[in-house]
Amino acid sequence: MTVPKIPDDIVPGSLNRQPINTNPAFSTNFRLMIPKVRNAVYFCTEVSFPSLSMEPIRVSVPMASPLKFFGNKIDHGELVVKFIINEDFSNYFEMSDWFKKSLNYYGFFNDNSQARMMNLIADSGQLLILNNKKTPVARIVFDGLMITGLGNIPMNSSVADAPIIVCDATFQFTSYDIKDP
């Protein structure tokens, strides 16, 4: 029987098993930047980073469970942003205008300006992930970012303490890439 060797890059000992950085990540350490909606992202309070999933390839085996291998396609979820609506609703109107521009089907098909129209609809955005000292750790660049949903605005005059109005915006994108800050 052969004894497995310890790899050269791992030095044995209890001190070498400790992580270098033991600070936890906080969900408040981010900054979202989307050039088309600068006012809305200034009041951004929450970003739900999209999930990743992959359907495995299943190979049938007679009289046994199917074998599973890595799939050939990665699907990502949508980017959901929650932002506070400011007093004059300008940030909501900015988001709404971008959403309405994406529905200009007649101009898209009539004058053969698909590239110009995609420029109006899609954009690139960045999400900076910050450490506890508010220094950027990573920069996530979203390409082909487009707004696909804008939440409702709840208003209620029967409450004692008036809450801050918050709205959700949902975005789809082509791809994202994690880069150094």
mmCIF file of C-alpha atoms in Angstrom:
data_model
loop_
_atom_site.group_PDB
_atom_site.id
_atom_site.type_symbol
_atom_site.label_atom_id
_atom_site.label_comp_id
_atom_site.label_asym_id
_atom_site.label_seq_id
_atom_site.Cartn_x
_atom_site.Cartn_y
_atom_site.Cartn_z
ATOM 1 C CA MET A 1 0.000 0.000 0.000
ATOM 2 C CA THR A 2 1.363 3.417 -0.952
ATOM 3 C CA VAL A 3 1.011 6.405 1.321
ATOM 4 C CA PRO A 4 -0.319 9.504 -0.428
ATOM 5 C CA LYS A 5 2.119 12.392 -0.481
ATOM 6 C CA ILE A 6 1.268 15.838 0.818
ATOM 7 C CA PRO A 7 1.313 18.390 -2.013
ATOM 8 C CA ASP A 8 4.211 20.845 -1.976
ATOM 9 C CA ASP A 9 1.980 23.907 -1.725
ATOM 10 C CA ILE A 10 0.367 22.690 1.525
ATOM 11 C CA VAL A 11 2.602 22.813 4.559
ATOM 12 C CA PRO A 12 1.316 20.557 7.354
ATOM 13 C CA GLY A 13 0.448 22.098 10.702
ATOM 14 C CA SER A 14 -2.520 23.559 12.500
ATOM 15 C CA LEU A 15 -1.432 27.175 11.941
ATOM 16 C CA ASN A 16 -1.551 26.794 8.151
ATOM 17 C CA ARG A 17 -5.199 25.728 8.167
ATOM 18 C CA GLN A 18 -6.376 29.152 9.312
ATOM 19 C CA PRO A 19 -7.889 31.546 6.763
ATOM 20 C CA ILE A 20 -5.965 34.709 5.979
ATOM 21 C CA ASN A 21 -8.991 37.013 6.307
ATOM 22 C CA THR A 22 -11.499 36.137 9.031
ATOM 23 C CA ASN A 23 -13.745 39.192 8.550
ATOM 24 C CA PRO A 24 -17.248 38.337 7.346
ATOM 25 C CA ALA A 25 -18.718 40.084 4.308
ATOM 26 C CA PHE A 26 -21.530 42.525 5.045
ATOM 27 C CA SER A 27 -24.498 42.912 2.740
ATOM 28 C CA THR A 28 -24.262 46.712 2.960
ATOM 29 C CA ASN A 29 -20.852 46.896 1.283
ATOM 30 C CA PHE A 30 -21.695 47.475 -2.366
ATOM 31 C CA ARG A 31 -22.082 50.232 -4.907
ATOM 32 C CA LEU A 32 -24.175 49.882 -8.063
ATOM 33 C CA MET A 33 -23.410 51.974 -11.141
ATOM 34 C CA ILE A 34 -25.718 52.057 -14.190
ATOM 35 C CA PRO A 35 -25.131 55.115 -16.413
ATOM 36 C CA LYS A 36 -28.703 55.222 -17.791
ATOM 37 C CA VAL A 37 -30.250 55.596 -14.317
ATOM 38 C CA ARG A 38 -27.755 57.518 -12.214
ATOM 39 C CA ASN A 39 -30.360 59.004 -9.842
ATOM 40 C CA ALA A 40 -32.012 55.670 -9.149
ATOM 41 C CA VAL A 41 -28.803 53.874 -8.252
ATOM 42 C CA TYR A 42 -27.793 56.673 -5.882
ATOM 43 C CA PHE A 43 -30.808 55.734 -3.745
ATOM 44 C CA CYS A 44 -30.192 51.974 -4.200
ATOM 45 C CA THR A 45 -30.675 50.092 -0.926
ATOM 46 C CA GLU A 46 -30.553 46.457 -2.007
ATOM 47 C CA VAL A 47 -29.147 44.378 -4.858
ATOM 48 C CA SER A 48 -29.928 40.691 -5.256
ATOM 49 C CA PHE A 49 -26.945 39.175 -7.029
ATOM 50 C CA PRO A 50 -28.126 36.708 -9.687
ATOM 51 C CA SER A 51 -27.910 32.995 -9.105
ATOM 52 C CA LEU A 52 -26.159 30.501 -11.375
ATOM 53 C CA SER A 53 -27.490 27.099 -12.329
ATOM 54 C CA MET A 54 -26.563 24.296 -14.696
ATOM 55 C CA GLU A 55 -28.698 21.354 -15.710
ATOM 56 C CA PRO A 56 -26.557 18.184 -15.649
ATOM 57 C CA ILE A 57 -26.402 15.853 -18.632
ATOM 58 C CA ARG A 58 -27.923 12.491 -17.734
ATOM 59 C CA VAL A 59 -26.761 9.317 -19.428
ATOM 60 C CA SER A 60 -29.006 6.290 -19.042
ATOM 61 C CA VAL A 61 -27.422 3.132 -17.725
ATOM 62 C CA PRO A 62 -29.332 -0.164 -17.890
ATOM 63 C CA MET A 63 -30.510 -1.331 -14.464
ATOM 64 C CA ALA A 64 -28.849 1.545 -12.607
ATOM 65 C CA SER A 65 -29.278 5.191 -11.814
ATOM 66 C CA PRO A 66 -28.366 7.500 -14.683
ATOM 67 C CA LEU A 67 -24.851 8.891 -14.759
ATOM 68 C CA LYS A 68 -24.639 12.654 -14.379
ATOM 69 C CA PHE A 69 -22.043 14.878 -16.015
ATOM 70 C CA PHE A 70 -21.495 18.615 -16.150
ATOM 71 C CA GLY A 71 -24.011 20.336 -18.372
ATOM 72 C CA ASN A 72 -23.241 22.402 -21.434
ATOM 73 C CA LYS A 73 -25.121 25.574 -20.524
ATOM 74 C CA ILE A 74 -25.032 27.881 -17.517
ATOM 75 C CA ASP A 75 -28.166 29.887 -16.768
ATOM 76 C CA HIS A 76 -28.104 32.963 -14.601
ATOM 77 C CA GLY A 77 -30.942 34.602 -12.757
ATOM 78 C CA GLU A 78 -31.985 38.204 -12.962
ATOM 79 C CA LEU A 79 -30.531 41.223 -11.231
ATOM 80 C CA VAL A 80 -33.063 42.741 -8.811
ATOM 81 C CA VAL A 81 -32.465 46.225 -7.427
ATOM 82 C CA LYS A 82 -34.442 47.909 -4.656
ATOM 83 C CA PHE A 83 -34.231 51.692 -4.481
ATOM 84 C CA ILE A 84 -35.770 54.505 -2.428
ATOM 85 C CA ILE A 85 -37.946 56.877 -4.420
ATOM 86 C CA ASN A 86 -36.897 60.474 -3.874
ATOM 87 C CA GLU A 87 -39.322 63.292 -3.085
ATOM 88 C CA ASP A 88 -39.853 64.538 -6.646
ATOM 89 C CA PHE A 89 -40.007 60.969 -8.094
ATOM 90 C CA SER A 90 -37.255 61.884 -10.592
ATOM 91 C CA ASN A 91 -35.366 58.631 -10.033
ATOM 92 C CA TYR A 92 -38.524 56.568 -10.609
ATOM 93 C CA PHE A 93 -39.310 58.553 -13.770
ATOM 94 C CA GLU A 94 -35.744 57.970 -14.986
ATOM 95 C CA MET A 95 -36.209 54.208 -14.562
ATOM 96 C CA SER A 96 -39.666 54.377 -16.134
ATOM 97 C CA ASP A 97 -38.401 56.283 -19.179
ATOM 98 C CA TRP A 98 -35.726 53.640 -19.809
ATOM 99 C CA PHE A 99 -38.391 50.946 -19.515
ATOM 100 C CA LYS A 100 -40.721 52.722 -21.966
ATOM 101 C CA LYS A 101 -37.933 53.276 -24.520
ATOM 102 C CA SER A 102 -37.467 49.519 -24.728
ATOM 103 C CA LEU A 103 -41.021 49.139 -26.047
ATOM 104 C CA ASN A 104 -40.515 51.204 -29.222
ATOM 105 C CA TYR A 105 -41.190 48.327 -31.632
ATOM 106 C CA TYR A 106 -42.346 50.460 -34.562
ATOM 107 C CA GLY A 107 -39.138 52.480 -34.725
ATOM 108 C CA PHE A 108 -37.103 49.306 -34.295
ATOM 109 C CA PHE A 109 -38.494 47.564 -37.371
ATOM 110 C CA ASN A 110 -39.323 50.507 -39.673
ATOM 111 C CA ASP A 111 -36.020 52.304 -40.160
ATOM 112 C CA ASN A 112 -33.511 49.421 -39.861
ATOM 113 C CA SER A 113 -31.858 50.957 -36.830
ATOM 114 C CA GLN A 114 -31.540 47.837 -34.710
ATOM 115 C CA ALA A 115 -28.055 48.761 -33.449
ATOM 116 C CA ARG A 116 -29.162 52.271 -32.467
ATOM 117 C CA MET A 117 -32.257 50.881 -30.790
ATOM 118 C CA MET A 118 -30.278 48.289 -28.827
ATOM 119 C CA ASN A 119 -28.080 51.149 -27.626
ATOM 120 C CA LEU A 120 -31.174 52.851 -26.224
ATOM 121 C CA ILE A 121 -32.388 49.658 -24.561
ATOM 122 C CA ALA A 122 -29.262 47.865 -23.352
ATOM 123 C CA ASP A 123 -26.455 49.221 -21.248
ATOM 124 C CA SER A 124 -23.592 47.970 -19.184
ATOM 125 C CA GLY A 125 -23.601 48.276 -15.428
ATOM 126 C CA GLN A 126 -21.140 47.646 -12.649
ATOM 127 C CA LEU A 127 -21.485 46.365 -9.132
ATOM 128 C CA LEU A 128 -18.576 47.132 -6.820
ATOM 129 C CA ILE A 129 -18.159 44.730 -3.926
ATOM 130 C CA LEU A 130 -16.518 46.519 -0.984
ATOM 131 C CA ASN A 131 -14.691 45.167 2.037
ATOM 132 C CA ASN A 132 -15.326 46.376 5.589
ATOM 133 C CA LYS A 133 -13.022 49.364 5.038
ATOM 134 C CA LYS A 134 -15.139 50.334 1.973
ATOM 135 C CA THR A 135 -12.281 49.478 -0.381
ATOM 136 C CA PRO A 136 -13.288 47.682 -3.616
ATOM 137 C CA VAL A 137 -12.583 43.955 -3.579
ATOM 138 C CA ALA A 138 -14.187 43.027 -6.902
ATOM 139 C CA ARG A 139 -15.936 44.693 -9.808
ATOM 140 C CA ILE A 140 -18.748 42.817 -11.539
ATOM 141 C CA VAL A 141 -19.506 44.125 -15.030
ATOM 142 C CA PHE A 142 -22.944 43.318 -16.473
ATOM 143 C CA ASP A 143 -23.110 43.455 -20.285
ATOM 144 C CA GLY A 144 -26.324 43.903 -22.248
ATOM 145 C CA LEU A 145 -28.177 45.104 -19.163
ATOM 146 C CA MET A 146 -31.828 45.943 -19.808
ATOM 147 C CA ILE A 147 -34.720 46.687 -17.512
ATOM 148 C CA THR A 148 -37.510 44.116 -17.687
ATOM 149 C CA GLY A 149 -39.652 44.985 -14.685
ATOM 150 C CA LEU A 150 -40.488 47.948 -12.505
ATOM 151 C CA GLY A 151 -42.359 47.311 -9.270
ATOM 152 C CA ASN A 152 -45.443 49.035 -7.963
ATOM 153 C CA ILE A 153 -45.385 52.085 -5.712
ATOM 154 C CA PRO A 154 -47.364 51.466 -2.514
ATOM 155 C CA MET A 155 -49.119 54.558 -1.164
ATOM 156 C CA ASN A 156 -51.293 54.550 1.938
ATOM 157 C CA SER A 157 -52.699 57.566 3.782
ATOM 158 C CA SER A 158 -54.065 55.590 6.735
ATOM 159 C CA VAL A 159 -50.748 54.809 8.442
ATOM 160 C CA ALA A 160 -49.531 56.650 11.545
ATOM 161 C CA ASP A 161 -45.848 56.845 10.617
ATOM 162 C CA ALA A 162 -45.303 57.421 6.921
ATOM 163 C CA PRO A 163 -42.841 54.817 5.611
ATOM 164 C CA ILE A 164 -40.270 55.556 2.926
ATOM 165 C CA ILE A 165 -41.445 54.540 -0.552
ATOM 166 C CA VAL A 166 -39.313 51.759 -2.004
ATOM 167 C CA CYS A 167 -39.542 50.256 -5.497
ATOM 168 C CA ASP A 168 -38.045 47.160 -7.165
ATOM 169 C CA ALA A 169 -36.480 47.098 -10.622
ATOM 170 C CA THR A 170 -35.671 43.846 -12.401
ATOM 171 C CA PHE A 171 -32.916 43.576 -14.999
ATOM 172 C CA GLN A 172 -31.883 40.929 -17.499
ATOM 173 C CA PHE A 173 -28.397 40.854 -18.961
ATOM 174 C CA THR A 174 -26.385 38.946 -21.516
ATOM 175 C CA SER A 175 -23.399 38.078 -19.348
ATOM 176 C CA TYR A 176 -21.366 39.227 -16.402
ATOM 177 C CA ASP A 177 -17.683 39.133 -15.670
ATOM 178 C CA ILE A 178 -15.928 39.396 -12.303
ATOM 179 C CA LYS A 179 -12.850 41.623 -12.555
ATOM 180 C CA ASP A 180 -10.286 43.139 -10.247
ATOM 181 C CA PRO A 181 -11.328 46.522 -8.882
#
